[in-house]
XYZ file of C-alpha atoms in Angstrom:
400
model
C -9.788 25.449 -45.244
C -12.061 27.867 -43.443
C -11.787 31.433 -42.210
C -12.989 31.583 -38.613
C -11.654 34.953 -37.458
C -11.436 38.462 -38.899
C -9.551 41.485 -37.594
C -8.703 44.918 -38.984
C -7.731 48.436 -38.071
C -7.887 50.831 -41.007
C -8.526 54.406 -42.112
C -12.236 53.542 -41.978
C -12.422 52.128 -38.473
C -10.578 50.624 -35.549
C -12.056 47.173 -36.059
C -13.620 44.942 -38.701
C -17.233 45.924 -38.041
C -16.661 49.666 -38.321
C -14.453 49.235 -41.392
C -17.067 47.081 -43.135
C -19.905 49.426 -42.206
C -17.987 52.372 -43.680
C -17.264 50.417 -46.865
C -20.940 49.645 -47.363
C -21.818 53.291 -46.743
C -19.207 54.476 -49.225
C -17.379 56.615 -46.675
C -13.799 57.699 -47.272
C -10.970 57.451 -44.778
C -8.686 59.732 -46.777
C -7.880 63.235 -45.587
C -5.254 65.944 -45.488
C -2.002 65.438 -43.602
C -1.913 68.290 -41.122
C 1.656 67.843 -39.841
C 4.217 70.450 -40.858
C 6.441 67.904 -42.593
C 3.886 67.420 -45.347
C 3.820 71.065 -46.431
C 6.909 70.667 -48.605
C 5.612 67.574 -50.375
C 3.709 67.599 -53.664
C 1.261 65.092 -52.113
C -0.342 66.009 -48.788
C -3.159 63.458 -48.427
C -3.303 59.955 -46.973
C -5.538 57.345 -45.407
C -4.581 57.670 -41.740
C -5.807 55.276 -39.080
C -9.272 55.995 -37.738
C -8.189 54.902 -34.243
C -4.690 55.499 -32.927
C -3.058 52.227 -31.813
C -1.638 53.919 -28.727
C -5.229 54.451 -27.581
C -5.717 50.677 -27.608
C -2.423 49.114 -26.543
C -0.664 49.173 -23.185
C 1.528 52.283 -23.095
C 4.782 50.516 -22.205
C 4.254 47.815 -24.823
C 3.358 50.347 -27.496
C 6.586 52.298 -26.920
C 8.595 49.197 -27.784
C 6.805 48.594 -31.064
C 6.830 50.266 -34.450
C 3.461 51.472 -35.696
C 3.252 48.575 -38.178
C 3.765 46.141 -35.303
C 1.163 47.888 -33.177
C -1.586 47.647 -35.780
C -0.713 44.046 -36.637
C -1.119 43.070 -32.991
C -4.435 44.926 -32.704
C -5.852 43.221 -35.800
C -4.562 39.820 -34.691
C -6.156 40.160 -31.259
C -9.507 40.936 -32.853
C -9.248 38.036 -35.308
C -8.250 35.623 -32.545
C -11.171 36.718 -30.356
C -13.542 36.503 -33.325
C -12.413 32.925 -33.911
C -13.257 32.062 -30.304
C -9.627 31.786 -29.187
C -9.116 28.240 -30.442
C -7.528 25.778 -28.071
C -4.711 24.415 -30.212
C -1.347 22.799 -29.554
C 1.132 25.727 -29.707
C 3.323 23.722 -32.075
C 0.335 23.392 -34.436
C -0.322 27.143 -34.438
C 1.566 29.333 -36.914
C 1.658 33.020 -37.788
C 2.214 34.607 -41.196
C 2.160 38.421 -41.315
C 3.328 40.135 -44.490
C 4.576 43.689 -44.870
C 6.007 45.787 -47.647
C 8.348 48.083 -45.719
C 8.424 46.829 -42.121
C 9.318 49.411 -39.483
C 9.965 52.308 -41.842
C 8.907 54.925 -39.297
C 11.397 53.580 -36.768
C 14.212 53.287 -39.291
C 13.811 56.842 -40.546
C 13.029 58.317 -37.138
C 15.977 56.733 -35.372
C 18.304 57.744 -38.194
C 17.201 61.328 -37.564
C 17.948 60.854 -33.859
C 21.403 59.455 -34.649
C 22.256 62.339 -36.956
C 20.948 65.013 -34.605
C 21.908 63.709 -31.156
C 24.407 60.885 -31.518
C 24.465 57.176 -30.787
C 23.601 57.444 -27.087
C 20.134 58.767 -27.914
C 19.236 55.911 -30.270
C 16.584 53.603 -28.774
C 17.798 50.151 -27.689
C 14.550 48.820 -29.186
C 15.437 50.108 -32.670
C 16.274 46.798 -34.344
C 13.259 44.785 -33.130
C 11.088 47.758 -34.070
C 12.397 48.166 -37.614
C 12.797 44.521 -38.649
C 10.230 43.314 -41.147
C 9.562 40.129 -39.169
C 8.670 42.153 -36.064
C 4.880 42.087 -36.600
C 4.823 38.297 -37.037
C 7.091 37.898 -34.019
C 4.917 40.055 -31.762
C 1.760 38.203 -32.810
C 3.401 34.825 -32.231
C 4.492 35.924 -28.758
C 1.004 37.230 -27.977
C -0.671 33.965 -29.001
C 2.050 31.545 -27.959
C 2.353 30.273 -31.523
C 5.293 27.890 -31.856
C 4.553 26.462 -35.296
C 6.504 29.195 -37.076
C 6.341 32.967 -37.468
C 6.737 33.885 -41.121
C 7.001 37.169 -43.024
C 6.362 37.413 -46.774
C 7.812 40.664 -48.101
C 6.463 41.058 -51.616
C 5.453 44.710 -51.771
C 1.696 45.177 -52.150
C 1.090 41.445 -52.572
C 2.513 40.656 -49.111
C -0.775 40.381 -47.200
C -2.417 38.117 -49.774
C 0.717 36.019 -50.056
C 0.584 35.559 -46.273
C -2.839 33.930 -46.603
C -1.589 31.745 -49.446
C 1.319 30.632 -47.278
C -1.044 29.951 -44.392
C -3.146 27.764 -46.684
C -0.043 25.820 -47.659
C 1.056 25.318 -44.044
C -2.262 23.714 -43.175
C -2.417 21.609 -46.343
C 1.123 20.341 -45.782
C 0.146 19.187 -42.295
C 2.456 21.627 -40.526
C -0.307 23.499 -38.689
C -3.960 23.207 -37.772
C -4.494 26.939 -37.272
C -2.707 29.855 -38.921
C -3.078 33.533 -38.077
C -2.340 35.311 -41.359
C -2.513 38.844 -42.677
C -0.644 42.000 -43.543
C 0.391 45.288 -41.991
C 1.797 48.642 -43.061
C 2.471 52.052 -41.568
C 4.730 54.275 -43.623
C 2.902 57.584 -43.975
C 6.019 59.731 -43.736
C 8.079 62.037 -45.949
C 10.591 59.719 -47.647
C 8.281 57.051 -49.135
C 5.713 59.683 -50.034
C 8.351 61.800 -51.760
C 9.644 58.744 -53.609
C 6.207 57.765 -54.886
C 5.506 61.374 -55.830
C 8.725 61.531 -57.833
C 7.661 58.330 -59.590
C 4.322 60.009 -60.350
C 2.448 57.146 -58.721
C 0.521 59.315 -56.219
C -2.702 61.164 -56.809
C -2.146 64.902 -56.491
C -5.751 65.831 -55.657
C -4.689 67.579 -52.459
C -7.746 69.835 -52.440
C -10.276 66.995 -52.535
C -8.825 64.098 -50.507
C -11.978 61.997 -50.321
C -12.264 62.027 -54.126
C -8.606 61.355 -54.886
C -8.642 57.558 -55.029
C -10.851 56.599 -57.982
C -10.153 53.102 -59.342
C -11.372 52.425 -62.886
C -12.474 56.040 -63.296
C -11.455 57.809 -66.486
C -9.885 60.655 -64.478
C -7.810 58.588 -62.023
C -4.314 59.987 -61.513
C -2.616 57.715 -58.972
C -3.022 55.991 -55.636
C -3.339 57.429 -52.142
C -1.108 55.976 -49.440
C -2.880 54.373 -46.472
C -1.952 52.593 -43.258
C -3.389 49.767 -41.181
C -3.553 46.017 -40.793
C -5.876 43.107 -41.493
C -5.608 39.576 -40.140
C -7.615 36.369 -40.508
C -7.624 33.070 -38.660
C -7.401 30.082 -40.989
C -8.267 26.605 -39.739
C -8.251 23.109 -41.077
C -11.947 22.450 -41.752
C -11.988 19.314 -39.631
C -10.314 21.115 -36.732
C -12.867 23.948 -36.879
C -15.761 21.492 -37.141
C -14.528 19.506 -34.128
C -14.821 22.602 -31.955
C -18.073 23.770 -33.602
C -16.452 26.970 -34.810
C -18.320 29.402 -37.040
C -16.848 29.687 -40.530
C -17.141 33.059 -42.272
C -16.071 31.568 -45.606
C -13.781 28.990 -47.108
C -10.325 29.685 -48.514
C -10.427 27.212 -51.378
C -7.366 28.102 -53.406
C -4.457 30.432 -53.970
C -1.699 31.092 -56.448
C 1.411 33.252 -56.389
C 3.251 34.172 -59.589
C 6.006 36.531 -60.672
C 6.210 38.529 -63.879
C 9.987 38.503 -64.394
C 9.254 41.542 -66.521
C 9.761 44.970 -64.892
C 10.493 46.264 -61.396
C 7.421 48.514 -61.249
C 5.230 48.033 -64.322
C 2.344 45.555 -64.071
C 2.174 42.711 -66.566
C -1.096 41.076 -67.582
C 0.376 37.642 -68.253
C 1.498 37.127 -64.666
C -1.808 38.354 -63.282
C -3.766 36.017 -65.540
C -1.634 33.071 -64.431
C -2.262 33.952 -60.782
C -6.038 34.048 -61.170
C -6.197 30.914 -63.286
C -3.818 29.133 -60.938
C -5.902 30.028 -57.890
C -9.080 28.770 -59.555
C -7.379 25.532 -60.577
C -6.083 25.125 -57.023
C -9.640 25.568 -55.761
C -11.055 23.119 -58.296
C -13.370 25.796 -59.672
C -13.988 27.342 -63.070
C -14.228 30.978 -64.057
C -18.020 30.630 -64.334
C -18.184 29.848 -60.595
C -16.842 33.304 -59.733
C -19.487 35.888 -58.901
C -17.258 38.528 -57.323
C -13.786 39.944 -57.831
C -12.107 42.185 -55.277
C -9.716 44.061 -57.538
C -6.271 45.233 -56.523
C -7.140 48.451 -58.420
C -4.994 51.147 -56.836
C -6.267 54.013 -59.029
C -3.210 54.308 -61.268
C -3.875 54.862 -64.972
C -1.883 51.883 -66.262
C -2.293 49.507 -63.325
C -6.095 49.558 -63.270
C -6.345 49.036 -67.007
C -3.884 46.133 -66.929
C -5.839 44.419 -64.175
C -9.177 45.020 -65.907
C -7.880 43.290 -69.021
C -6.388 40.484 -66.925
C -9.650 39.845 -65.081
C -11.582 39.812 -68.355
C -9.134 37.289 -69.839
C -8.762 35.012 -66.810
C -12.326 35.091 -65.452
C -14.573 37.044 -67.805
C -16.730 40.133 -67.553
C -19.639 38.521 -65.702
C -18.571 38.910 -62.024
C -19.360 41.961 -59.935
C -16.112 43.862 -59.299
C -15.309 46.080 -56.338
C -12.273 48.223 -55.499
C -12.296 49.288 -51.855
C -9.021 51.229 -52.078
C -11.276 54.006 -53.321
C -12.190 54.461 -49.645
C -9.175 53.241 -47.673
C -6.315 54.270 -49.898
C -3.545 51.789 -50.639
C -2.317 49.938 -47.552
C 0.612 48.326 -49.389
C 1.596 45.195 -47.430
C -1.787 45.132 -45.698
C -3.802 45.696 -48.874
C -4.188 42.059 -49.903
C -5.205 41.006 -46.413
C -7.769 43.797 -46.119
C -9.080 42.868 -49.555
C -9.443 39.300 -48.312
C -11.430 40.453 -45.267
C -13.737 42.546 -47.471
C -14.189 39.611 -49.841
C -15.055 37.206 -47.028
C -17.623 39.638 -45.633
C -19.131 40.238 -49.066
C -19.606 36.495 -49.519
C -20.970 36.027 -46.028
C -23.370 38.967 -46.142
C -24.335 38.711 -49.815
C -23.553 42.374 -50.470
C -20.698 44.027 -52.363
C -19.374 47.510 -51.480
C -19.515 50.050 -54.276
C -16.341 51.498 -55.737
C -16.298 55.121 -54.625
C -15.608 58.057 -56.939
C -16.454 56.112 -60.087
C -18.052 59.144 -61.712
C -16.899 58.552 -65.290
C -16.088 54.866 -65.863
C -13.081 54.310 -68.087
C -14.526 53.120 -71.413
C -11.584 50.739 -71.805
C -12.567 48.856 -68.639
C -14.981 46.147 -69.775
C -15.959 44.952 -66.314
C -19.109 45.108 -64.176
C -17.662 47.457 -61.551
C -20.095 48.098 -58.705
C -20.646 51.841 -58.372
C -23.011 54.229 -56.665
C -24.415 51.977 -53.942
C -23.590 48.589 -52.474
C -25.121 45.761 -54.472
C -26.750 42.538 -53.299
C -24.782 39.633 -54.801
C -25.150 36.003 -53.718
C -21.891 34.598 -55.071
C -20.676 31.033 -54.743
C -17.021 32.007 -55.084
C -14.914 35.161 -55.182
C -11.404 36.086 -56.272
C -9.294 38.618 -54.363
C -6.264 40.027 -56.158
C -3.100 41.688 -54.870
C -0.203 42.762 -57.069
C 3.046 44.519 -56.160
C 6.180 46.230 -57.394
C 8.727 43.648 -58.434
C 6.172 41.722 -60.452
C 4.543 39.958 -57.489
C 1.041 38.579 -58.091
C -1.188 36.818 -55.570
C -4.767 35.667 -56.107
C -7.021 34.045 -53.515
C -10.251 32.134 -54.066
C -12.870 32.229 -51.327
C -16.096 30.240 -51.251
C -19.358 30.991 -49.501
C -20.471 28.940 -46.514
C -24.255 28.610 -46.511
């Protein structure tokens, strides 16, 4: 399986190139929330989109879409163009777009409208805007994909699980091309208040760009972000027949569940995911030269993953944690991590983990810090873990 197209719109940039450039430069996309609604919250920082989707999409179309649908469509368009707009039988083209919360902004916003103004003021587009499968549906309509439009909803593992499902669809002979990724847009009071009450958020309101600090001794929680990332996956023979450029190979994937706790991470399930993905790819731990860590900047979560990586793969790979710059994009996080991993393999350079000023002495990994590092890896693992005990690991291979 090969990755032939990449698309993203994130707090670092409105497309893949600008996002990647910012990652390599160590720039942060996290800032203060200036809207009045944030003043009453204990957390007033977030990774907001660098480019507003309404500046890109047709105005009428944008009004009928939730923000998470808008960014999914933007990222999918870029990925499809990057892949050269493959000519494929519509019934052999599938879409898999994961999300953690779906149209949360629509749901909460329209509930406010209902309470304040009554049923007649509620938008007739409310249901298609709030439904979790909306992003996949819009992308399938855009591309004319008739091979299925699927929506994994597995919290912060959703985007990575979408790629794993896309891999399965092609292997099972149900598609030749799959557009897969993740999307999220829920920077609003209720989810932010909920995470704050759970003490999952960083409270560094006075220094937003330094708030997300994976693997740092002084990390105090994640920073919420928004955006989308999408890739085009193709059967290798299909891509070769049309002389398509391959950015990297998607060689294996594994999805596991902890069956342990609704929010707490569990090393055993993470280890099984990484080992399962490597076995699926037919590779060993020694083949891995890079790990894109889930690493959200929470005290317990980062340490659990560090121990899991050391057990499943070892301490030899270079490790990067790009949420230090983007914040945590929830359902889009695994897909954006996949895009960053593919680019790192293709370019032979790994972004540094920002804000790693005092490495946690309990983290026995080679975490890239300070500046981007040249690494010519044969294979890389990208992790994504989520509330509910969801674990997804992807194995990418370099194309030389």
